[in-house]
């Protein structure tokens, strides 16, 4: 069996050292872009307006996750799916990535008519230069407000109108968007918890029957969850649970 020469590591170290010495020369020879950021006064109002538009766009992009969660059907869907996972007794199955992905795609599917109206009435005319930025924003908010009004309880809306100390609105168009959004989220949380309670009932009955059976047999040291979990999974599969859950979620918005 042949041995490797001992001088190879030393040669490798020498080559690496020479490369490191030649690196600064290569960096000096290579042209590098010059990037400068400065603050100063401008004599053209267009520059200030463009800067404010870029700042507004960056703010909207940073708030996009909150807009997705709090102004669409995402909140109700993700809470119901989380309740379902806890009720079955598998807190890590399906994984969080699957639950979030399913909730996102169900949200896009459910909100597709609303997003289509926003695109047709606001985005495309604004990109074509037919609308100003303020008009496009008002037209984009109109379909979102209609969706939120349909899902918001009158009691929750009255609560936030009272808390904001706003005058009593004569119609939906008089309700500020900053009042409508928290009222919508509160209603969504209540609806999601109601659906979660109904999901828990059949699985809770299975847990109680299994626990009573084990106690009557004197098997006190055996965890009831170990026995009830296969029965709950079997029940969920036999009744086609995913179809029922998704169908109930989608129909709850109509």
Short mmCIF file of C-alpha atoms in Angstrom, two decimals:
data_model
loop_
_atom_site.label_atom_id
_atom_site.label_comp_id
_atom_site.label_asym_id
_atom_site.label_seq_id
_atom_site.Cartn_x
_atom_site.Cartn_y
_atom_site.Cartn_z
CA UNK A 1 0.00 0.00 0.00
CA UNK A 2 1.56 3.26 -1.12
CA UNK A 3 1.98 6.18 1.24
CA UNK A 4 1.20 9.76 0.35
CA UNK A 5 4.22 12.06 0.39
CA UNK A 6 4.46 14.19 3.49
CA UNK A 7 5.33 17.37 1.59
CA UNK A 8 1.85 17.67 -0.05
CA UNK A 9 0.22 19.49 2.90
CA UNK A 10 3.09 21.95 2.97
CA UNK A 11 2.76 22.55 -0.77
CA UNK A 12 -0.95 23.11 -0.39
CA UNK A 13 -0.37 25.64 2.40
CA UNK A 14 2.20 27.45 0.27
CA UNK A 15 -0.19 27.65 -2.69
CA UNK A 16 -2.95 28.99 -0.41
CA UNK A 17 -0.64 31.65 0.98
CA UNK A 18 0.37 32.78 -2.50
CA UNK A 19 -3.29 32.97 -3.53
CA UNK A 20 -4.07 35.13 -0.50
CA UNK A 21 -1.22 37.46 -1.37
CA UNK A 22 -2.42 37.78 -4.95
CA UNK A 23 -6.06 38.38 -3.93
CA UNK A 24 -5.70 42.09 -3.01
CA UNK A 25 -4.03 42.79 -6.40
CA UNK A 26 -6.90 41.10 -8.21
CA UNK A 27 -9.42 43.09 -6.22
CA UNK A 28 -7.61 46.31 -7.01
CA UNK A 29 -7.50 45.43 -10.70
CA UNK A 30 -11.14 44.41 -10.96
CA UNK A 31 -13.62 47.28 -11.46
CA UNK A 32 -16.02 47.60 -8.53
CA UNK A 33 -19.32 49.52 -8.65
CA UNK A 34 -19.48 52.80 -6.80
CA UNK A 35 -22.56 53.09 -4.58
CA UNK A 36 -23.32 56.34 -2.84
CA UNK A 37 -26.28 57.19 -0.62
CA UNK A 38 -26.68 60.82 0.34
CA UNK A 39 -29.28 63.13 1.81
CA UNK A 40 -29.70 66.61 0.47
CA UNK A 41 -32.12 69.22 -0.71
CA UNK A 42 -33.89 68.94 -4.04
CA UNK A 43 -35.23 71.75 -6.20
CA UNK A 44 -37.68 69.46 -8.03
CA UNK A 45 -40.90 68.37 -6.25
CA UNK A 46 -40.98 65.24 -8.44
CA UNK A 47 -37.96 63.83 -6.61
CA UNK A 48 -39.63 64.23 -3.23
CA UNK A 49 -42.84 62.65 -4.52
CA UNK A 50 -40.95 59.66 -5.93
CA UNK A 51 -39.10 59.21 -2.64
CA UNK A 52 -42.35 59.22 -0.69
CA UNK A 53 -43.87 56.69 -3.09
CA UNK A 54 -40.91 54.34 -2.64
CA UNK A 55 -41.15 54.73 1.15
CA UNK A 56 -44.88 53.98 1.04
CA UNK A 57 -44.28 50.91 -1.13
CA UNK A 58 -41.65 49.55 1.27
CA UNK A 59 -44.04 50.11 4.18
CA UNK A 60 -46.82 48.22 2.41
CA UNK A 61 -44.47 45.33 1.61
CA UNK A 62 -43.39 45.11 5.26
CA UNK A 63 -47.06 45.00 6.33
CA UNK A 64 -48.05 42.44 3.68
CA UNK A 65 -48.06 39.46 6.11
CA UNK A 66 -50.30 41.33 8.54
CA UNK A 67 -52.61 42.38 5.69
CA UNK A 68 -52.82 38.78 4.49
CA UNK A 69 -53.61 37.45 7.97
CA UNK A 70 -55.98 40.14 9.23
CA UNK A 71 -57.91 41.24 6.14
CA UNK A 72 -58.56 37.87 4.48
CA UNK A 73 -59.94 34.46 5.43
CA UNK A 74 -56.54 33.22 6.58
CA UNK A 75 -57.20 33.72 10.30
CA UNK A 76 -60.30 31.52 10.42
CA UNK A 77 -58.76 28.79 8.26
CA UNK A 78 -55.49 28.45 10.17
CA UNK A 79 -57.23 28.42 13.57
CA UNK A 80 -59.73 25.74 12.50
CA UNK A 81 -56.96 23.56 11.07
CA UNK A 82 -54.97 23.96 14.29
CA UNK A 83 -58.02 22.97 16.34
CA UNK A 84 -58.46 19.90 14.15
CA UNK A 85 -54.87 18.81 14.70
CA UNK A 86 -55.16 19.21 18.45
CA UNK A 87 -58.52 17.42 18.57
CA UNK A 88 -57.18 14.36 16.78
CA UNK A 89 -54.28 14.23 19.23
CA UNK A 90 -51.42 14.69 16.76
CA UNK A 91 -49.94 18.13 17.55
CA UNK A 92 -47.14 17.70 15.01
CA UNK A 93 -49.02 15.82 12.24
CA UNK A 94 -49.61 17.34 9.71
CA UNK A 95 -46.46 19.46 10.14
CA UNK A 96 -46.67 23.22 10.52
CA UNK A 97 -45.45 23.73 6.96
CA UNK A 98 -48.32 21.65 5.59
CA UNK A 99 -50.92 23.42 7.73
CA UNK A 100 -49.63 26.87 6.75
CA UNK A 101 -49.38 25.92 3.07
CA UNK A 102 -52.90 24.51 3.02
CA UNK A 103 -54.25 27.59 4.81
CA UNK A 104 -52.51 29.91 2.34
CA UNK A 105 -53.81 28.13 -0.75
CA UNK A 106 -57.33 27.90 0.68
CA UNK A 107 -57.11 31.62 1.40
CA UNK A 108 -56.04 32.38 -2.18
CA UNK A 109 -58.84 30.17 -3.49
CA UNK A 110 -61.47 31.79 -1.30
CA UNK A 111 -60.26 35.35 -1.90
CA UNK A 112 -59.78 34.94 -5.64
CA UNK A 113 -63.03 36.80 -6.58
CA UNK A 114 -62.04 39.68 -4.30
CA UNK A 115 -58.49 39.83 -5.64
CA UNK A 116 -59.83 39.72 -9.21
CA UNK A 117 -62.02 42.76 -8.53
CA UNK A 118 -59.07 44.61 -6.98
CA UNK A 119 -56.92 43.84 -10.01
CA UNK A 120 -59.59 44.81 -12.56
CA UNK A 121 -60.87 47.93 -10.82
CA UNK A 122 -57.68 49.36 -9.31
CA UNK A 123 -54.36 47.74 -10.23
CA UNK A 124 -54.66 47.50 -14.01
CA UNK A 125 -56.18 51.01 -14.49
CA UNK A 126 -53.47 52.46 -12.23
CA UNK A 127 -50.69 50.73 -14.17
CA UNK A 128 -52.22 52.01 -17.41
CA UNK A 129 -52.12 55.55 -16.06
CA UNK A 130 -55.91 55.98 -16.01
CA UNK A 131 -56.18 56.44 -12.24
CA UNK A 132 -54.33 58.43 -9.65
CA UNK A 133 -52.75 56.71 -6.68
CA UNK A 134 -55.45 57.86 -4.22
CA UNK A 135 -58.30 56.79 -6.51
CA UNK A 136 -56.68 53.40 -7.11
CA UNK A 137 -56.26 52.89 -3.37
CA UNK A 138 -59.95 53.67 -2.74
CA UNK A 139 -61.05 51.30 -5.49
CA UNK A 140 -58.75 48.56 -4.16
CA UNK A 141 -60.15 48.91 -0.65
CA UNK A 142 -63.78 48.69 -1.77
CA UNK A 143 -63.87 44.91 -2.52
CA UNK A 144 -61.86 44.15 0.63
CA UNK A 145 -64.27 46.20 2.74
CA UNK A 146 -67.27 44.44 1.20
CA UNK A 147 -65.76 41.06 2.09
CA UNK A 148 -64.98 42.12 5.66
CA UNK A 149 -68.46 43.63 6.16
CA UNK A 150 -70.09 40.33 5.16
CA UNK A 151 -68.09 38.44 7.79
CA UNK A 152 -68.24 41.02 10.61
CA UNK A 153 -70.86 40.84 13.32
CA UNK A 154 -72.82 43.99 14.01
CA UNK A 155 -72.06 43.68 17.72
CA UNK A 156 -68.30 43.68 17.15
CA UNK A 157 -68.53 46.58 14.73
CA UNK A 158 -70.58 48.62 17.22
CA UNK A 159 -67.99 47.90 19.91
CA UNK A 160 -65.09 49.35 17.94
CA UNK A 161 -67.14 52.30 16.74
CA UNK A 162 -67.84 53.05 20.41
CA UNK A 163 -64.19 52.54 21.44
CA UNK A 164 -62.96 54.85 18.67
CA UNK A 165 -65.43 57.52 19.82
CA UNK A 166 -66.52 58.02 16.24
CA UNK A 167 -69.97 59.33 15.34
CA UNK A 168 -72.56 56.70 14.62
CA UNK A 169 -72.20 55.78 10.94
CA UNK A 170 -75.22 56.15 8.71
CA UNK A 171 -74.06 53.32 6.42
CA UNK A 172 -71.16 50.98 5.67
CA UNK A 173 -69.36 53.66 3.68
CA UNK A 174 -69.12 55.82 6.83
CA UNK A 175 -67.25 53.16 8.82
CA UNK A 176 -63.49 53.86 8.83
CA UNK A 177 -61.23 51.03 7.66
CA UNK A 178 -59.21 51.22 10.88
CA UNK A 179 -62.43 50.46 12.78
CA UNK A 180 -63.57 47.74 10.41
CA UNK A 181 -60.37 45.67 10.52
CA UNK A 182 -60.28 44.93 14.29
CA UNK A 183 -64.02 44.25 14.26
CA UNK A 184 -63.52 41.80 11.40
CA UNK A 185 -60.65 40.04 13.19
CA UNK A 186 -62.70 39.73 16.40
CA UNK A 187 -65.60 38.18 14.49
CA UNK A 188 -63.24 35.80 12.70
CA UNK A 189 -61.76 34.62 16.00
CA UNK A 190 -65.19 33.94 17.44
CA UNK A 191 -66.33 32.02 14.35
CA UNK A 192 -63.10 29.99 14.29
CA UNK A 193 -63.45 29.03 17.96
CA UNK A 194 -67.07 28.00 17.42
CA UNK A 195 -66.05 25.73 14.57
CA UNK A 196 -63.17 24.37 16.64
CA UNK A 197 -65.54 23.49 19.48
CA UNK A 198 -67.78 21.53 17.11
CA UNK A 199 -64.73 19.70 15.76
CA UNK A 200 -63.64 18.72 19.28
CA UNK A 201 -66.94 17.05 20.28
CA UNK A 202 -66.72 13.69 18.40
CA UNK A 203 -63.05 13.21 19.30
CA UNK A 204 -63.78 14.08 22.93
CA UNK A 205 -66.49 11.41 23.02
CA UNK A 206 -64.00 8.83 21.77
CA UNK A 207 -61.50 9.84 24.47
CA UNK A 208 -64.16 9.53 27.19
CA UNK A 209 -65.33 6.10 25.97
CA UNK A 210 -61.78 4.77 25.81
CA UNK A 211 -60.88 6.18 29.23
CA UNK A 212 -64.03 4.69 30.81
CA UNK A 213 -63.34 1.30 29.22
CA UNK A 214 -59.76 1.24 30.46
CA UNK A 215 -60.82 2.20 33.99
CA UNK A 216 -63.50 -0.51 34.06
CA UNK A 217 -60.88 -3.06 33.00
CA UNK A 218 -58.48 -1.91 35.71
CA UNK A 219 -55.84 -0.76 33.22
CA UNK A 220 -55.08 2.47 35.03
CA UNK A 221 -51.41 2.61 34.03
CA UNK A 222 -52.14 2.56 30.27
CA UNK A 223 -52.52 6.10 28.83
CA UNK A 224 -55.96 6.45 27.18
CA UNK A 225 -54.42 8.55 24.38
CA UNK A 226 -52.43 5.55 23.19
CA UNK A 227 -55.64 3.59 22.60
CA UNK A 228 -57.92 6.41 21.44
CA UNK A 229 -55.56 7.87 18.83
CA UNK A 230 -55.97 5.02 16.27
CA UNK A 231 -59.76 5.13 16.70
CA UNK A 232 -59.85 8.89 16.15
CA UNK A 233 -57.70 8.62 13.05
CA UNK A 234 -59.89 5.76 11.77
CA UNK A 235 -63.06 7.79 12.38
CA UNK A 236 -61.60 10.82 10.62
CA UNK A 237 -60.62 8.73 7.59
CA UNK A 238 -63.96 6.89 7.37
CA UNK A 239 -66.02 10.07 7.34
CA UNK A 240 -63.65 11.72 4.84
CA UNK A 241 -62.74 14.37 7.38
CA UNK A 242 -60.54 16.56 5.20
CA UNK A 243 -63.31 16.91 2.64
CA UNK A 244 -65.81 17.90 5.33
CA UNK A 245 -63.45 20.37 7.01
CA UNK A 246 -62.47 22.12 3.77
CA UNK A 247 -66.09 22.17 2.56
CA UNK A 248 -67.32 23.64 5.86
CA UNK A 249 -64.58 26.28 5.83
CA UNK A 250 -65.29 27.42 2.29
CA UNK A 251 -69.08 27.46 2.77
CA UNK A 252 -68.74 29.43 6.02
CA UNK A 253 -67.67 32.49 3.99
CA UNK A 254 -70.77 32.46 1.76
#
